[in-house]
Short mmCIF file of C-alpha atoms in Angstrom, two decimals:
data_model
loop_
_atom_site.label_atom_id
_atom_site.label_comp_id
_atom_site.label_asym_id
_atom_site.label_seq_id
_atom_site.Cartn_x
_atom_site.Cartn_y
_atom_site.Cartn_z
CA MET A 20 0.00 0.00 0.00
CA LYS A 21 1.17 3.49 -0.76
CA ILE A 22 0.95 4.81 2.75
CA PHE A 23 3.52 2.37 4.08
CA ASN A 24 6.21 2.79 1.46
CA LYS A 25 9.86 3.08 2.30
CA TYR A 26 9.96 6.82 1.92
CA ASN A 27 7.37 7.35 4.63
CA LEU A 28 9.07 5.00 7.02
CA ASP A 29 12.41 6.75 6.62
CA LYS A 30 10.77 10.06 7.12
CA GLU A 31 9.14 8.87 10.25
CA ASN A 32 12.48 7.71 11.62
CA GLU A 33 13.90 11.17 11.08
CA ILE A 34 11.30 12.92 13.11
CA THR A 35 10.72 10.35 15.82
CA ASP A 36 13.14 9.73 18.62
CA GLU A 37 14.15 6.09 18.37
CA LYS A 38 13.21 5.48 21.99
CA TYR A 39 9.61 6.45 21.34
CA PHE A 40 9.62 4.60 18.08
CA LEU A 41 10.70 1.37 19.72
CA ASN A 42 8.28 1.89 22.56
CA ARG A 43 5.49 2.37 20.07
CA ARG A 44 6.49 -0.86 18.36
CA LYS A 45 6.31 -2.63 21.68
CA ILE A 46 2.85 -1.22 22.29
CA MET A 47 1.75 -2.33 18.84
CA ALA A 48 3.28 -5.74 19.39
CA SER A 49 1.35 -6.24 22.58
CA ALA A 50 -1.82 -4.86 21.03
CA PHE A 51 -1.65 -7.44 18.27
CA ALA A 52 -0.55 -10.22 20.55
CA PHE A 53 -2.06 -13.55 19.69
CA PRO A 54 -1.75 -16.57 21.95
CA PHE A 55 -0.77 -18.92 19.16
CA LEU A 56 2.18 -16.90 17.90
CA ILE A 57 4.42 -16.67 20.85
CA ASN A 58 8.16 -16.47 21.19
CA SER A 59 8.95 -16.54 24.83
CA ASN A 60 12.16 -14.64 25.43
CA SER A 61 12.10 -13.57 29.04
CA LEU A 62 12.53 -16.87 30.83
CA VAL A 63 15.54 -15.63 32.67
CA ALA A 64 17.82 -18.09 34.40
CA SER A 65 17.24 -16.52 37.80
CA GLN A 66 14.91 -19.33 38.82
CA LYS A 67 16.30 -21.81 41.29
CA LYS A 68 15.81 -25.55 41.09
CA LEU A 69 13.63 -26.95 43.86
CA SER A 70 13.51 -30.35 45.50
CA PHE A 71 10.04 -31.74 45.96
CA ASN A 72 7.82 -34.82 46.16
CA LYS A 73 5.23 -35.66 43.58
CA ASP A 74 1.66 -35.64 44.81
CA LEU A 75 -0.67 -38.30 43.45
CA GLU A 76 -3.75 -37.74 45.56
CA TYR A 77 -4.92 -34.41 44.21
CA SER A 78 -3.06 -34.13 40.91
CA THR A 79 -4.77 -34.58 37.59
CA ASN A 80 -3.21 -36.88 35.02
CA GLU A 81 -4.25 -34.61 32.16
CA LYS A 82 -1.59 -33.37 29.82
CA THR A 83 0.12 -30.31 31.30
CA ASN A 84 0.49 -27.10 29.33
CA THR A 85 4.01 -26.27 28.21
CA ILE A 86 6.20 -23.90 30.21
CA LYS A 87 6.07 -21.59 27.21
CA GLN A 88 2.27 -21.44 27.32
CA ILE A 89 2.17 -21.02 31.09
CA THR A 90 4.69 -18.18 31.08
CA SER A 91 3.46 -16.23 28.05
CA TYR A 92 -0.32 -16.17 28.43
CA ASN A 93 -1.05 -14.53 31.76
CA ASN A 94 -3.40 -12.19 33.53
CA PHE A 95 -1.29 -10.16 35.94
CA TYR A 96 -2.55 -6.60 35.61
CA GLU A 97 0.31 -5.24 37.74
CA LEU A 98 2.52 -6.04 34.75
CA GLY A 99 0.05 -4.89 32.08
CA THR A 100 -3.36 -5.95 30.83
CA GLY A 101 -2.35 -7.72 27.61
CA LYS A 102 -1.88 -11.48 27.75
CA ARG A 103 1.81 -11.20 26.84
CA ASP A 104 2.47 -8.09 28.92
CA PRO A 105 3.35 -9.99 32.12
CA MET A 106 6.05 -11.87 30.18
CA LEU A 107 7.34 -8.75 28.44
CA ASN A 108 7.41 -6.72 31.68
CA ALA A 109 8.44 -9.58 33.97
CA ASP A 110 11.63 -7.83 35.08
CA LYS A 111 9.60 -4.92 36.49
CA LEU A 112 8.52 -7.06 39.43
CA LYS A 113 11.20 -6.84 42.12
CA SER A 114 10.73 -10.26 43.65
CA HIS A 115 14.07 -10.72 45.40
CA GLU A 116 14.41 -10.09 49.15
CA TRP A 117 10.74 -10.77 49.64
CA LYS A 118 8.96 -10.52 52.98
CA LEU A 119 5.68 -12.29 53.57
CA THR A 120 3.90 -11.11 56.72
CA ILE A 121 1.33 -13.30 58.46
CA ASP A 122 -0.66 -11.40 61.05
CA GLY A 123 -4.11 -10.58 62.39
CA LEU A 124 -6.05 -12.88 64.70
CA VAL A 125 -3.22 -15.37 65.29
CA GLU A 126 -1.12 -16.62 68.16
CA ASN A 127 2.09 -16.49 66.14
CA SER A 128 2.61 -13.58 63.79
CA LEU A 129 5.25 -14.54 61.26
CA ILE A 130 7.49 -12.94 58.73
CA LEU A 131 8.84 -15.30 56.09
CA ASP A 132 11.52 -14.41 53.57
CA SER A 133 12.09 -15.96 50.14
CA ASP A 134 14.40 -18.57 51.63
CA ASP A 135 11.94 -19.64 54.34
CA LEU A 136 9.29 -20.09 51.70
CA ILE A 137 11.22 -22.79 49.89
CA LYS A 138 12.95 -24.38 52.92
CA LYS A 139 10.54 -24.26 55.84
CA PHE A 140 7.96 -26.54 54.25
CA GLN A 141 8.05 -29.90 52.55
CA LEU A 142 7.42 -28.99 48.93
CA GLU A 143 5.36 -31.10 46.60
CA GLU A 144 4.36 -30.93 42.98
CA ARG A 145 0.66 -30.75 42.27
CA ILE A 146 -0.79 -30.79 38.80
CA TYR A 147 -3.93 -28.70 38.89
CA ARG A 148 -6.40 -27.41 36.35
CA LEU A 149 -6.63 -23.63 36.27
CA ARG A 150 -9.85 -22.09 34.95
CA CYS A 151 -9.86 -18.35 34.21
CA VAL A 152 -13.06 -16.30 34.54
CA GLU A 153 -12.43 -15.31 30.90
CA ALA A 154 -13.30 -18.90 29.86
CA TRP A 155 -9.86 -20.31 29.12
CA SER A 156 -7.98 -22.95 31.07
CA MET A 157 -4.63 -24.64 31.52
CA VAL A 158 -3.11 -27.57 33.39
CA VAL A 159 -0.17 -26.47 35.52
CA PRO A 160 2.41 -28.42 37.57
CA TRP A 161 2.72 -26.13 40.61
CA ILE A 162 5.22 -26.69 43.39
CA GLY A 163 4.38 -25.62 46.90
CA PHE A 164 2.69 -26.68 50.12
CA GLU A 165 -0.81 -26.73 51.56
CA LEU A 166 -1.96 -23.41 52.95
CA ARG A 167 -3.12 -25.28 56.05
CA SER A 168 0.47 -26.10 57.04
CA LEU A 169 1.16 -22.37 57.13
CA ILE A 170 -2.08 -21.83 59.06
CA ASN A 171 -0.97 -24.47 61.59
CA LEU A 172 2.23 -22.51 62.16
CA ALA A 173 0.40 -19.22 62.68
CA LYS A 174 -2.25 -20.76 64.98
CA PRO A 175 -5.30 -18.59 64.26
CA LEU A 176 -7.53 -17.57 67.19
CA TYR A 177 -11.05 -18.96 67.54
CA ASN A 178 -12.59 -15.75 66.14
CA ALA A 179 -10.61 -15.82 62.89
CA LYS A 180 -13.29 -16.55 60.29
CA TYR A 181 -11.63 -15.44 57.08
CA VAL A 182 -8.16 -15.21 55.57
CA SER A 183 -7.28 -12.08 53.64
CA PHE A 184 -4.42 -11.86 51.14
CA GLU A 185 -2.67 -8.79 49.84
CA SER A 186 -0.37 -8.49 46.84
CA ILE A 187 2.60 -6.20 46.22
CA LEU A 188 2.15 -2.42 45.89
CA ASP A 189 4.98 -0.81 43.92
CA LYS A 190 3.68 2.08 41.81
CA GLU A 191 7.20 3.11 40.90
CA ASN A 192 8.17 -0.10 39.15
CA LEU A 193 5.02 -1.98 38.24
CA PRO A 194 3.74 -0.58 34.93
CA GLY A 195 0.13 -1.66 35.57
CA GLN A 196 -0.02 0.21 38.87
CA LYS A 197 0.79 3.52 37.19
CA ARG A 198 -2.87 3.65 36.17
CA ASN A 199 -5.82 2.99 38.46
CA ILE A 200 -7.17 0.06 36.45
CA LEU A 201 -7.95 -1.71 39.72
CA ASN A 202 -7.89 -0.48 43.29
CA TRP A 203 -4.25 -1.36 44.10
CA PRO A 204 -2.91 -3.33 45.85
CA TYR A 205 -4.71 -6.46 44.64
CA LYS A 206 -6.55 -8.22 47.47
CA GLU A 207 -8.26 -11.57 47.82
CA GLY A 208 -9.92 -13.58 50.54
CA LEU A 209 -11.11 -17.03 51.54
CA ARG A 210 -13.40 -18.38 54.20
CA MET A 211 -11.43 -20.26 56.88
CA ASP A 212 -12.82 -23.66 55.87
CA GLU A 213 -11.84 -22.96 52.25
CA ALA A 214 -8.37 -21.93 53.36
CA ILE A 215 -7.75 -25.16 55.29
CA ASN A 216 -9.09 -27.39 52.52
CA PRO A 217 -6.19 -29.65 51.46
CA LEU A 218 -6.55 -28.51 47.83
CA THR A 219 -5.72 -24.92 48.74
CA MET A 220 -2.08 -24.43 48.10
CA ILE A 221 0.69 -21.88 48.46
CA ALA A 222 2.82 -22.17 45.33
CA VAL A 223 6.46 -21.14 45.19
CA GLY A 224 7.43 -22.98 42.03
CA LEU A 225 6.47 -24.20 38.61
CA TYR A 226 7.93 -26.98 36.45
CA GLY A 227 10.61 -27.84 39.01
CA LYS A 228 11.92 -24.33 39.58
CA THR A 229 10.96 -21.24 41.59
CA LEU A 230 8.13 -19.19 40.10
CA PRO A 231 8.81 -16.96 37.11
CA ASN A 232 7.83 -13.34 37.85
CA GLN A 233 4.88 -13.37 35.46
CA ASN A 234 3.35 -16.28 37.37
CA GLY A 235 3.37 -14.44 40.69
CA SER A 236 6.88 -14.86 42.05
CA PRO A 237 7.92 -15.59 44.72
CA VAL A 238 4.77 -16.78 46.47
CA ARG A 239 1.17 -17.11 45.34
CA LEU A 240 -2.10 -18.75 46.24
CA ILE A 241 -3.66 -21.61 44.25
CA VAL A 242 -7.36 -22.35 44.72
CA PRO A 243 -8.08 -24.71 41.82
CA TRP A 244 -11.87 -24.93 42.21
CA LYS A 245 -12.28 -21.16 41.94
CA TYR A 246 -11.74 -18.82 38.99
CA GLY A 247 -8.09 -17.93 38.50
CA PHE A 248 -8.35 -14.38 39.84
CA LYS A 249 -8.91 -15.78 43.36
CA SER A 250 -5.41 -17.30 43.18
CA ILE A 251 -3.64 -14.07 44.10
CA LYS A 252 -0.03 -13.60 42.94
CA SER A 253 3.07 -12.17 44.64
CA ILE A 254 1.61 -12.09 48.15
CA VAL A 255 3.13 -9.76 50.75
CA LYS A 256 0.57 -10.17 53.52
CA ILE A 257 -1.77 -12.84 54.84
CA SER A 258 -4.12 -11.69 57.61
CA PHE A 259 -6.58 -13.65 59.69
CA VAL A 260 -9.74 -11.61 60.20
CA ASP A 261 -13.27 -11.94 61.58
CA GLN A 262 -15.09 -10.22 58.72
CA LYS A 263 -15.41 -10.93 55.03
CA PRO A 264 -12.32 -9.33 53.49
CA THR A 265 -12.19 -7.03 50.48
CA CYS A 266 -11.55 -8.78 47.19
CA THR A 267 -10.37 -6.60 44.34
CA TRP A 268 -12.52 -7.92 41.47
CA ASN A 269 -15.54 -8.17 43.72
CA GLU A 270 -14.99 -4.54 44.69
CA GLN A 271 -14.55 -3.57 41.02
CA ALA A 272 -17.81 -5.16 39.81
CA PRO A 273 -19.80 -6.88 42.58
CA ASN A 274 -22.51 -8.07 40.18
CA GLU A 275 -19.95 -9.81 37.95
CA TYR A 276 -17.39 -11.27 40.36
CA GLY A 277 -18.65 -12.69 43.63
CA PHE A 278 -16.74 -13.35 46.84
CA TYR A 279 -16.83 -17.10 46.27
CA SER A 280 -16.26 -17.16 42.50
CA ASN A 281 -16.36 -20.94 42.36
CA VAL A 282 -16.04 -22.34 38.87
CA ASN A 283 -19.65 -23.00 37.92
CA PRO A 284 -20.96 -23.74 34.41
CA TYR A 285 -24.53 -23.10 35.62
CA VAL A 286 -23.88 -19.49 36.61
CA ASP A 287 -22.85 -17.35 33.67
CA HIS A 288 -20.90 -14.15 33.87
CA PRO A 289 -23.45 -11.39 33.08
CA ARG A 290 -21.70 -10.65 29.78
CA TRP A 291 -20.36 -14.02 28.67
CA THR A 292 -20.92 -17.73 29.19
CA GLN A 293 -19.12 -19.97 31.67
CA LYS A 294 -20.50 -23.21 30.22
CA ARG A 295 -17.44 -23.87 28.10
CA GLU A 296 -13.76 -23.09 28.10
CA ARG A 297 -10.83 -23.06 25.74
CA ARG A 298 -7.93 -25.17 26.96
CA ILE A 299 -4.85 -23.23 25.86
CA GLY A 300 -3.15 -25.19 23.09
CA GLU A 301 -6.29 -27.08 22.14
CA PHE A 302 -8.59 -26.63 19.20
CA GLY A 303 -12.21 -25.76 19.93
CA LYS A 304 -13.91 -25.73 23.33
CA ARG A 305 -14.54 -28.17 26.13
CA ASP A 306 -17.30 -28.21 28.73
CA THR A 307 -16.57 -26.50 32.04
CA LEU A 308 -16.98 -28.70 35.11
CA LEU A 309 -18.63 -27.70 38.38
CA PHE A 310 -15.92 -26.61 40.85
CA ASN A 311 -13.50 -27.09 37.96
CA GLY A 312 -13.79 -30.86 38.43
CA TYR A 313 -12.88 -30.77 42.14
CA SER A 314 -16.42 -31.41 43.52
CA LYS A 315 -15.26 -34.53 45.32
CA PHE A 316 -13.01 -32.43 47.57
CA VAL A 317 -15.03 -29.25 48.02
CA ASP A 318 -18.77 -29.67 47.65
CA ASN A 319 -19.13 -30.26 51.40
CA LEU A 320 -18.03 -26.62 51.86
CA TYR A 321 -21.16 -25.34 50.16
CA THR A 322 -23.99 -27.58 51.32
CA ASN A 323 -27.20 -25.61 51.93
CA MET A 324 -25.79 -22.68 50.00
CA ASP A 325 -27.51 -21.30 46.92
CA LEU A 326 -24.59 -21.10 44.50
CA LYS A 327 -26.61 -18.90 42.14
CA LYS A 328 -26.92 -16.24 44.85
CA ASN A 329 -23.50 -16.84 46.37
CA PHE A 330 -21.62 -16.85 43.08
CA MET B 12 -6.89 -8.96 16.61
CA SER B 13 -9.28 -8.77 13.71
CA MET B 14 -11.52 -6.64 15.89
CA ILE B 15 -8.77 -4.03 16.09
CA ILE B 16 -8.31 -4.05 12.35
CA ILE B 17 -12.02 -3.62 11.79
CA ILE B 18 -12.34 -0.76 14.21
CA LEU B 19 -9.32 0.96 12.78
CA SER B 20 -10.15 0.40 9.15
CA VAL B 21 -13.71 1.66 9.32
CA PRO B 22 -12.60 5.24 9.90
CA LEU B 23 -9.84 4.75 7.35
CA LEU B 24 -12.66 4.99 4.84
CA TYR B 25 -12.63 8.74 5.33
CA PHE B 26 -9.05 9.19 6.28
CA VAL B 27 -7.30 7.99 3.17
CA LYS B 28 -10.00 8.52 0.63
CA ASN B 29 -7.62 10.33 -1.68
CA PHE B 30 -5.14 7.48 -1.51
CA ILE B 31 -7.23 4.43 -2.08
CA ASP B 32 -10.82 4.27 -3.07
CA ARG B 33 -13.24 3.93 -0.21
CA ARG B 34 -15.14 1.08 -1.77
CA SER B 35 -12.13 -1.26 -1.70
CA LEU B 36 -11.50 -0.42 1.93
CA GLY B 37 -15.14 -1.01 2.76
CA LEU B 38 -15.03 -4.41 1.07
CA ILE B 39 -11.76 -5.32 2.78
CA THR B 40 -13.36 -4.40 6.10
CA PHE B 41 -16.28 -6.69 5.30
CA VAL B 42 -13.98 -9.58 4.38
CA VAL B 43 -12.03 -9.13 7.63
CA THR B 44 -15.32 -9.07 9.53
CA LEU B 45 -16.41 -12.29 7.81
CA PHE B 46 -13.08 -13.89 8.71
CA HIS B 47 -13.52 -12.80 12.33
CA PHE B 48 -16.99 -14.40 12.29
CA PHE B 49 -15.58 -17.56 10.71
CA LEU B 50 -12.94 -17.80 13.47
CA TYR B 51 -15.67 -17.49 16.07
CA LEU B 52 -17.62 -20.35 14.43
CA LEU B 53 -14.45 -22.43 14.17
CA ASP B 54 -13.64 -21.76 17.81
CA ASN B 55 -17.03 -23.25 18.66
CA SER B 56 -16.38 -26.22 16.33
CA PHE B 57 -19.42 -25.13 14.27
CA ASN B 58 -21.57 -26.57 17.05
CA PHE B 59 -25.11 -25.33 16.32
CA LYS B 60 -26.22 -25.66 19.95
CA TYR B 61 -23.33 -23.59 21.30
CA ILE B 62 -23.68 -20.91 18.66
CA MET B 63 -27.44 -20.60 19.15
CA SER B 64 -27.16 -20.35 22.92
CA ASP B 65 -24.59 -17.57 22.49
CA LEU B 66 -26.88 -15.75 20.06
CA ILE B 67 -29.84 -16.00 22.40
CA SER B 68 -28.13 -14.96 25.59
CA LEU B 69 -25.09 -12.77 24.99
CA TRP B 70 -25.33 -9.07 24.25
CA PHE B 71 -21.89 -8.72 22.78
CA ILE B 72 -22.61 -11.57 20.36
CA GLN B 73 -25.91 -9.98 19.37
CA ALA B 74 -24.21 -6.66 18.67
CA GLY B 75 -21.71 -8.50 16.47
CA TYR B 76 -24.41 -10.29 14.46
CA LEU B 77 -26.37 -7.10 13.95
CA ALA B 78 -23.29 -5.26 12.70
CA LEU B 79 -22.52 -8.10 10.29
CA LEU B 80 -26.10 -8.22 9.01
CA LEU B 81 -26.24 -4.47 8.44
CA PHE B 82 -23.01 -4.71 6.50
CA ILE B 83 -24.54 -7.04 3.89
CA PRO B 84 -26.80 -4.49 2.10
CA LEU B 85 -23.84 -2.13 1.88
CA VAL B 86 -21.75 -4.79 0.15
CA LEU B 87 -24.59 -5.79 -2.17
CA THR B 88 -25.16 -2.22 -3.30
CA SER B 89 -21.51 -1.41 -3.80
CA THR B 90 -21.44 -1.80 -7.58
CA ASP B 91 -21.39 1.29 -9.84
CA LYS B 92 -24.56 0.15 -11.50
CA LEU B 93 -26.59 -0.04 -8.31
CA ARG B 94 -25.04 3.10 -6.97
CA ASN B 95 -26.22 5.08 -9.99
CA LYS B 96 -29.58 3.42 -9.95
CA LEU B 97 -30.27 4.21 -6.30
CA GLY B 98 -29.11 7.82 -6.53
CA ASN B 99 -29.66 9.72 -3.31
CA LYS B 100 -31.08 6.67 -1.61
CA TRP B 101 -27.66 5.05 -1.91
CA PHE B 102 -26.10 7.71 0.30
CA THR B 103 -28.86 7.39 2.88
CA LEU B 104 -28.44 3.61 2.92
CA HIS B 105 -24.68 3.81 3.29
CA ARG B 106 -24.98 5.98 6.39
CA LEU B 107 -25.65 2.61 8.04
CA ILE B 108 -21.86 2.44 8.42
CA TYR B 109 -22.19 4.78 11.42
CA LEU B 110 -24.58 2.37 13.09
CA ILE B 111 -22.22 -0.53 12.25
CA LEU B 112 -19.41 1.47 13.81
CA VAL B 113 -21.36 1.99 17.04
CA LEU B 114 -22.28 -1.71 17.15
CA SER B 115 -18.68 -2.82 16.61
CA LEU B 116 -17.54 -0.55 19.42
CA LEU B 117 -20.24 -2.02 21.65
CA HIS B 118 -19.20 -5.54 20.59
CA TYR B 119 -15.72 -4.73 21.93
CA TYR B 120 -16.78 -2.68 24.97
CA LEU B 121 -18.91 -5.49 26.35
CA ILE B 122 -16.02 -7.92 26.77
CA ILE B 123 -13.65 -5.57 28.57
CA LYS B 124 -13.06 -6.45 32.21
CA ALA B 125 -11.37 -3.38 33.64
CA ASP B 126 -8.87 -1.74 31.30
CA TYR B 127 -10.66 0.67 28.98
CA PHE B 128 -7.47 2.34 27.74
CA LEU B 129 -7.44 0.89 24.22
CA PHE B 130 -11.18 1.34 23.89
CA ASN B 131 -10.91 4.99 24.87
CA LEU B 132 -8.05 5.41 22.44
CA TYR B 133 -10.13 4.04 19.55
CA LEU B 134 -13.05 6.18 20.59
CA ALA B 135 -10.89 9.30 20.69
CA ILE B 136 -9.42 8.57 17.26
CA LEU B 137 -12.86 7.96 15.80
CA LEU B 138 -14.35 11.11 17.29
CA ALA B 139 -11.42 13.15 16.05
CA ILE B 140 -11.86 11.78 12.54
CA LEU B 141 -15.59 12.43 12.57
CA ILE B 142 -15.09 16.02 13.74
CA ILE B 143 -12.43 16.67 11.10
CA LYS B 144 -14.63 15.14 8.46
CA ARG B 145 -17.55 17.34 9.43
CA ARG B 146 -15.43 20.48 9.30
CA VAL B 147 -13.99 19.60 5.92
CA TYR B 148 -17.43 18.97 4.46
CA SER B 149 -19.07 22.06 5.90
CA SER B 150 -16.37 24.49 4.81
#
């Protein structure tokens, strides 16, 4: 086409500072990002190898997604809202020298650093399905420990009814936090019985190594029977509280994202359907399962509850 | 991705009218739209039940269908022969593109979760083009 001939391009180079030009290219690249055309280039070698057991009780034997898929198709708005943004901006998350504070209604307040997180607990690999509220899914081999082993250390008081989680706040470095897309920092919460369910996991690794930044390094929650956004990334604080905690997406649009947000094909999102999902890497769609296929472990948590009202 | 191309190329109709003729761009836009629709059908494995339940229940899908349907008469009347035959009526009919534009924007708007930056950017570009166009025509 005439408008994109060589002459025009050269001319544009003359008048545009290269820095802006490159930046614009990056913006265009992320705007046109497509999950099937991915070259993952930011898997830096800073991830440490972990030693762990393999869990057989809770893990699925479905085919896991590749490390490339898991690290290049992410929702992590702190690092940008495009699917590839978290990979492209991964280095903007300063995840070294991490401190995780555990406080609130507990006997033992704790502060764990990055080293404690991988050494204090017996790590195991669990292969879980992950179902995003946007109707796509993956199968991921997480490495971590049950949240309840952390809860046992902290010894919550009898009046602790909920667990609240808070993610990193770093407006200076995190590109997504420069705009008020969400009410930063990102927060999530679980009911105490959900938190001590053996499925609920604190992940510190993926595919044998510590977590890549775009997957929520160095420590994140995994709640496989709930939509992915409940599984908060890069946690700095876990508090035990007596009232239902604030959850960021619930706060953003209470009619669209409930406190529970259990995976449920019978309750649609007001603007799109939750009946089906696209497994990343697969052709076509597959049916979504109630509680993401984990009913056996969790449906006793919600007996006598109307899941249509408590979505 | 195709959505972005559609939204951007609709206003291109006015923007580069001296470069390339508007009819070709309009037809290209329609072909891209059809391809976008085809990908949607493919993504649902052409499953009639799935596609019908989407059409019945989802607003953003309905907006998309309506935009596609409204595009068809514009394509059918794009030949010189019909254009001459319809005269002034042709111009009235082809103002449907504005409605299609609004529907495509809605189609996009309804699937955004929280970040309206790109949407606002498209909207700003479109409004700017429409204002410029109006000024050029009235002067």
